[in-house]
MMTF fields as JSON, N, C-alpha, C and O atoms, coordinates in Angstrom:
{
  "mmtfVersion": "1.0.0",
  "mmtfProducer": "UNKNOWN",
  "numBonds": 319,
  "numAtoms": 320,
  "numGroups": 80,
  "numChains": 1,
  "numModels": 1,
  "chainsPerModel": [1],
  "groupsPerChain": [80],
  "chainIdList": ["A"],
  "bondAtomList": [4, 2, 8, 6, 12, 10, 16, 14, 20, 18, 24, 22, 28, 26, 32, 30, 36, 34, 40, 38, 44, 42, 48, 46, 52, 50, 56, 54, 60, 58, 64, 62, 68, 66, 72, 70, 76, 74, 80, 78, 84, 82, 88, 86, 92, 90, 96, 94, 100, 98, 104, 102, 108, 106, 112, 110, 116, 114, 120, 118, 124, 122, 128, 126, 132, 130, 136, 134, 140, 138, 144, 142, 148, 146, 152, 150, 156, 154, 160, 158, 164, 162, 168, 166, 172, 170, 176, 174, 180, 178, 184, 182, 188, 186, 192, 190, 196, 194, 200, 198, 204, 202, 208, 206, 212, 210, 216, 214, 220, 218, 224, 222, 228, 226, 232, 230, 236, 234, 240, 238, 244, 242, 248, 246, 252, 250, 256, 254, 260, 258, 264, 262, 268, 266, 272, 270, 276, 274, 280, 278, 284, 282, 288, 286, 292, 290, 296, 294, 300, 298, 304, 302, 308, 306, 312, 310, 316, 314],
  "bondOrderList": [1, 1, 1, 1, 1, 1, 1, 1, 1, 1, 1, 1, 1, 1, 1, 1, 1, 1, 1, 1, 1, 1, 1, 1, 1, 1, 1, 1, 1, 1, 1, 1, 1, 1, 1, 1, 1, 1, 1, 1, 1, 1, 1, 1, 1, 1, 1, 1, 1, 1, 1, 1, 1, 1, 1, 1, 1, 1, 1, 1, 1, 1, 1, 1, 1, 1, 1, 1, 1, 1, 1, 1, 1, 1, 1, 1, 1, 1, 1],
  "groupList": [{"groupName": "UNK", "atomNameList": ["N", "CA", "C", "O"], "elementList": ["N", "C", "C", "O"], "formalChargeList": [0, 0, 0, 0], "bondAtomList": [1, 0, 2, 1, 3, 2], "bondOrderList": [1, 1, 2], "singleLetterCode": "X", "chemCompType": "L-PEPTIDE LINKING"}],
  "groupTypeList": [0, 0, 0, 0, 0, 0, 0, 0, 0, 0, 0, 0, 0, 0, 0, 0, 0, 0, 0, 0, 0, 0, 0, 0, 0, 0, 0, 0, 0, 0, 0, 0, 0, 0, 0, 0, 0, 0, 0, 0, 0, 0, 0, 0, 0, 0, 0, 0, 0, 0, 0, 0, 0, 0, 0, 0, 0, 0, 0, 0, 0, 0, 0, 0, 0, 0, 0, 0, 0, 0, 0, 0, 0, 0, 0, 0, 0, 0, 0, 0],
  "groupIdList": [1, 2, 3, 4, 5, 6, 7, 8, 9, 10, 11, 12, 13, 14, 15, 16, 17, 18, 19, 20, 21, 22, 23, 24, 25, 26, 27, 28, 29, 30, 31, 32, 33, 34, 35, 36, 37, 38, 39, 40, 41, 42, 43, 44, 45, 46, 47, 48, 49, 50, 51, 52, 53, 54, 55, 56, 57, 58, 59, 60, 61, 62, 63, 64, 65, 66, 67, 68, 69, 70, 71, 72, 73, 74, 75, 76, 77, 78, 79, 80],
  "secStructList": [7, 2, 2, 2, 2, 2, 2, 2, 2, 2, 2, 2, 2, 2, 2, 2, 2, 2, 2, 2, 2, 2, 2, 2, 2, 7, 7, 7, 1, 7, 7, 7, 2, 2, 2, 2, 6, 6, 4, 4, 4, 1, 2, 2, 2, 2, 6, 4, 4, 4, 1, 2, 2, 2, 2, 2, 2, 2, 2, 2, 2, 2, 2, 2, 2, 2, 2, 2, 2, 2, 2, 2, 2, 2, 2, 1, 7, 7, 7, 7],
  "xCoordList": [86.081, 87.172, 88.142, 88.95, 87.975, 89.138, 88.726, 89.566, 87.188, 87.012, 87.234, 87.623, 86.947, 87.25, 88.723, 89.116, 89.593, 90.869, 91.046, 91.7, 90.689, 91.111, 90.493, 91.132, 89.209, 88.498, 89.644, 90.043, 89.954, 90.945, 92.338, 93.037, 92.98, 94.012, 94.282, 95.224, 92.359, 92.587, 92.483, 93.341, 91.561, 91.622, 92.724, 92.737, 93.975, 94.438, 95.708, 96.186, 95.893, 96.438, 95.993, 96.816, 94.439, 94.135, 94.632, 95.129, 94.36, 94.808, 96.459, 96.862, 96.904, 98.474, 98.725, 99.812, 97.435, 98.236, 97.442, 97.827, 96.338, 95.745, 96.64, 97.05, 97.068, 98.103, 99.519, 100.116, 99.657, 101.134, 100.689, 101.457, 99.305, 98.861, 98.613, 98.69, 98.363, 97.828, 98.804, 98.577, 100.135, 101.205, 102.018, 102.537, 102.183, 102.596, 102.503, 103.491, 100.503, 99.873, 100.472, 100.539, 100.763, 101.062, 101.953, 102.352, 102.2, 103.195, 104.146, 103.839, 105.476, 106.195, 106.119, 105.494, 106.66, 106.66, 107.335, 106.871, 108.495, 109.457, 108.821, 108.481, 108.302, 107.739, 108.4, 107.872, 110.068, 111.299, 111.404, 111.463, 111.417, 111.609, 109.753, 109.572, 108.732, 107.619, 107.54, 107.01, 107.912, 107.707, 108.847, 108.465, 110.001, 110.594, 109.61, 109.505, 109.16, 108.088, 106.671, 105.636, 106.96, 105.48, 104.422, 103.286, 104.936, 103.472, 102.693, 101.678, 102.446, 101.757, 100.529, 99.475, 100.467, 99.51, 98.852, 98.115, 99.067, 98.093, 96.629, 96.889, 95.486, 94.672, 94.204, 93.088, 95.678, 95.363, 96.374, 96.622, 97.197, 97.681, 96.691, 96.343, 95.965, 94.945, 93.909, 93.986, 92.86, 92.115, 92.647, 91.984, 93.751, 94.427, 93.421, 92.941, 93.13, 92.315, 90.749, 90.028, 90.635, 89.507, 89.789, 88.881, 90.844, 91.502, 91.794, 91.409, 92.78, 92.831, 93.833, 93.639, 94.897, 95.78, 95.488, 96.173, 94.303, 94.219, 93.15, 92.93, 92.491, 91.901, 92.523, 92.174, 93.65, 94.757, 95.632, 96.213, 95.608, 96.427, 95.496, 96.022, 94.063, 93.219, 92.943, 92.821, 92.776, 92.561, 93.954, 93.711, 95.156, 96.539, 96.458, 96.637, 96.0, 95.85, 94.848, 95.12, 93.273, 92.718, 93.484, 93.634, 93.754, 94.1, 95.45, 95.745, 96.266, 97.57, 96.786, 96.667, 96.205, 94.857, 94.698, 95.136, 93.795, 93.441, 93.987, 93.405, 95.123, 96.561, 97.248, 97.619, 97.191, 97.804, 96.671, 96.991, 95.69, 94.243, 94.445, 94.594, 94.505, 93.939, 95.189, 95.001, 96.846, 98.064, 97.855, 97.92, 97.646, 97.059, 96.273, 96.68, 95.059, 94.018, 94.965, 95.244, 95.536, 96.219, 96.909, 97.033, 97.551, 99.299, 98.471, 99.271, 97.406, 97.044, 96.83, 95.931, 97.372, 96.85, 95.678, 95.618, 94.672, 93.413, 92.996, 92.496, 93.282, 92.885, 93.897, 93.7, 94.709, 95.527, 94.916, 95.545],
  "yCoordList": [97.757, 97.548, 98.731, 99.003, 99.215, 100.37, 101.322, 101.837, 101.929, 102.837, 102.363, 103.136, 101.216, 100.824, 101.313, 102.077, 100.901, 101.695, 102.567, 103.039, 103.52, 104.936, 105.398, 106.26, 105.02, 105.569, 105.111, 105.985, 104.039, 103.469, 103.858, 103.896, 104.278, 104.622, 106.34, 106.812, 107.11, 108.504, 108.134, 108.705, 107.159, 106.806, 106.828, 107.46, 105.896, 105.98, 107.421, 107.724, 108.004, 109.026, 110.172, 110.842, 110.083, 111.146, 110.534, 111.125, 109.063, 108.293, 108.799, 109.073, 108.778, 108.854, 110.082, 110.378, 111.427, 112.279, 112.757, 113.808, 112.287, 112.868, 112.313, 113.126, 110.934, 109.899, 110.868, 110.989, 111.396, 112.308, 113.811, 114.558, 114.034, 115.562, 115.213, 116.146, 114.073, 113.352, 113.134, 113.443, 112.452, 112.108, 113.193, 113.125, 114.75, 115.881, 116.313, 116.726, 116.433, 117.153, 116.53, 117.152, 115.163, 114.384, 115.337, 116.413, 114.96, 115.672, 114.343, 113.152, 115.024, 113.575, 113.259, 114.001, 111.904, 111.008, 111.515, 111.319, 112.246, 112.639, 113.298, 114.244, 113.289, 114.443, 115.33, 116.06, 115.19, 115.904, 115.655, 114.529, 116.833, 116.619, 116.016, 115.156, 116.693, 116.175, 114.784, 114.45, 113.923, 111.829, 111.774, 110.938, 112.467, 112.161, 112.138, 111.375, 113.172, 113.498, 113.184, 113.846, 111.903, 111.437, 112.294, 112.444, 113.027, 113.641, 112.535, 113.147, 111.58, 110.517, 110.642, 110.57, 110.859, 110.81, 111.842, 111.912, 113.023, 113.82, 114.207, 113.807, 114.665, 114.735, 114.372, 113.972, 114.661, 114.866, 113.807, 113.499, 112.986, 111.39, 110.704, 110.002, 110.602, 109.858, 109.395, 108.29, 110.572, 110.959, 110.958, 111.612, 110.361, 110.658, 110.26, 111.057, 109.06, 108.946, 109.249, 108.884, 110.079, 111.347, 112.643, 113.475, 112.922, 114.367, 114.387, 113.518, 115.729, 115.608, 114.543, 113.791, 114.337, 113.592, 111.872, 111.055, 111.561, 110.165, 110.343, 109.435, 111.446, 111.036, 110.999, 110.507, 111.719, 111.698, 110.282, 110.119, 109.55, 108.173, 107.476, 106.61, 107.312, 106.459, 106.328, 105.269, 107.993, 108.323, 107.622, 106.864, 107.546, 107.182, 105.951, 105.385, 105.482, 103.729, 103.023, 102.034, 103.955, 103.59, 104.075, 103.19, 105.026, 105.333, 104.535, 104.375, 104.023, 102.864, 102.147, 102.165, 101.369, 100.022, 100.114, 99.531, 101.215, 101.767, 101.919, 101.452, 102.419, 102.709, 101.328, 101.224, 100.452, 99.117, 98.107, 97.346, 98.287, 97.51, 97.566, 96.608, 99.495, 99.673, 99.314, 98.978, 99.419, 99.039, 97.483, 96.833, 97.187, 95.441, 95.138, 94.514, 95.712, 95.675, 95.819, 94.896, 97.682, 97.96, 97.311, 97.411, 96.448, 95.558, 94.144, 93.413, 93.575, 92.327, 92.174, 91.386, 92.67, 92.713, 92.313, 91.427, 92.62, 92.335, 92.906, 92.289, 94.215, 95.633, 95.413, 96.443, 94.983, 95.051, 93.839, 93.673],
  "zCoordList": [85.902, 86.843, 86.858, 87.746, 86.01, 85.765, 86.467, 87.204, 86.487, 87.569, 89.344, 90.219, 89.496, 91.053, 90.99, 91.872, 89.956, 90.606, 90.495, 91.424, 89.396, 90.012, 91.126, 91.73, 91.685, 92.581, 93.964, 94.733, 94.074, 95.367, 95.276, 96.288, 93.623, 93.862, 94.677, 95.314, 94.071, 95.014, 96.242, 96.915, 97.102, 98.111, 98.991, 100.047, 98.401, 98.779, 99.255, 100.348, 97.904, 97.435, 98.984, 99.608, 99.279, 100.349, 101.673, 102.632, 101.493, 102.732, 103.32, 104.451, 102.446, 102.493, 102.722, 103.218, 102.302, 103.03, 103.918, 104.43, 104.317, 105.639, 106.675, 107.504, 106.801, 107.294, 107.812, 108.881, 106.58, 107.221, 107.908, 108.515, 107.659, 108.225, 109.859, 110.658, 110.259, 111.209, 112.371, 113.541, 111.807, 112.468, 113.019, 114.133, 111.794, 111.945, 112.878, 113.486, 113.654, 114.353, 116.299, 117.36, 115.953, 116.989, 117.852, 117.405, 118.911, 120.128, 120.135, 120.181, 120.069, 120.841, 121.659, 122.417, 122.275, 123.543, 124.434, 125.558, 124.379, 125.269, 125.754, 125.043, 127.046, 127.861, 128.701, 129.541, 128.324, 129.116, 130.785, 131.278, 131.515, 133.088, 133.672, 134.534, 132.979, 133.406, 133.603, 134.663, 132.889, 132.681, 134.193, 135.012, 134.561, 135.595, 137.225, 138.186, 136.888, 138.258, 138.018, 138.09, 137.694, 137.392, 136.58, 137.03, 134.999, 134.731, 134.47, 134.136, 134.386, 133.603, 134.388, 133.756, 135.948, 136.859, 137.123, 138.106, 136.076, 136.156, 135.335, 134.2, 135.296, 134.749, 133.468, 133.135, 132.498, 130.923, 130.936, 129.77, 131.938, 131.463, 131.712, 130.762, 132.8, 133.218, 131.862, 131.324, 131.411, 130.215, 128.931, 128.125, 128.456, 127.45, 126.437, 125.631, 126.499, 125.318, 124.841, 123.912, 125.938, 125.587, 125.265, 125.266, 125.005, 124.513, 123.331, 122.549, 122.882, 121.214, 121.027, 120.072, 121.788, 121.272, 121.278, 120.662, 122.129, 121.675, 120.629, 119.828, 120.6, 119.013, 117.716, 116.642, 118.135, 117.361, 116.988, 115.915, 117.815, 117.939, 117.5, 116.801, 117.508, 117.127, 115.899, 115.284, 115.282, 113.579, 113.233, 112.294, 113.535, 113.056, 112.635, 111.556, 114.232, 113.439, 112.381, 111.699, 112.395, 111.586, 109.883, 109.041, 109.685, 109.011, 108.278, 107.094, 109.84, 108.934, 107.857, 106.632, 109.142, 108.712, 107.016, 106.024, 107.343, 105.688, 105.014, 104.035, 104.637, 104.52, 103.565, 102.396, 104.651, 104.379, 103.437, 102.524, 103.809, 102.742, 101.638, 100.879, 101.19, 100.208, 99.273, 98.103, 99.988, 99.234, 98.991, 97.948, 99.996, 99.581, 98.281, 97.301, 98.478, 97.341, 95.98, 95.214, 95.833, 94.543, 93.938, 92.717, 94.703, 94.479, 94.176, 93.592, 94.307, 94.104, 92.387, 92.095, 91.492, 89.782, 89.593, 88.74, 90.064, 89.926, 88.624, 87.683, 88.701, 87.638, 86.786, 86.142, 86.312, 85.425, 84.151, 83.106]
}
């Protein structure tokens, strides 16, 4: 049992920081004067989630997900 946790506590350890390398890479929401004049309706709003940035939003959430499991798992005193 002792190796399942160290193996999940690195898990998590990479989780947590691919998680913040991930969020870093993100663009903010504010799209300034563009969101006024409708950018939303152009090409790369349309496709968003075939570009980098929704693969970007997708790895984020899997990664919460994972994120939140594996803190679940650690915190349950199973291994202790």
């Amino acid at each position: 049992m002792e190796i399942l946790k160290i193996v999940l506590t690195i898990l998590f350890v990479i989780d947590g920081i691919a998680l913040t390398i991930i969020v870093l890479l993100q663009e903010g929401k504010s799209a300034g004067l563009g969101s006024i004049a409708g950018g939303a309706e152009t090409y790369w709003g349309q496709n968003k989630g075939r570009s980098m940035e929704g693969a970007l939003v997708k790895s984020t959430k899997f990664l919460g997900c994972l994120f939140m499991i594996l803190a679940a798992a650690l915190n349950l005193g199973v291994f202790n």
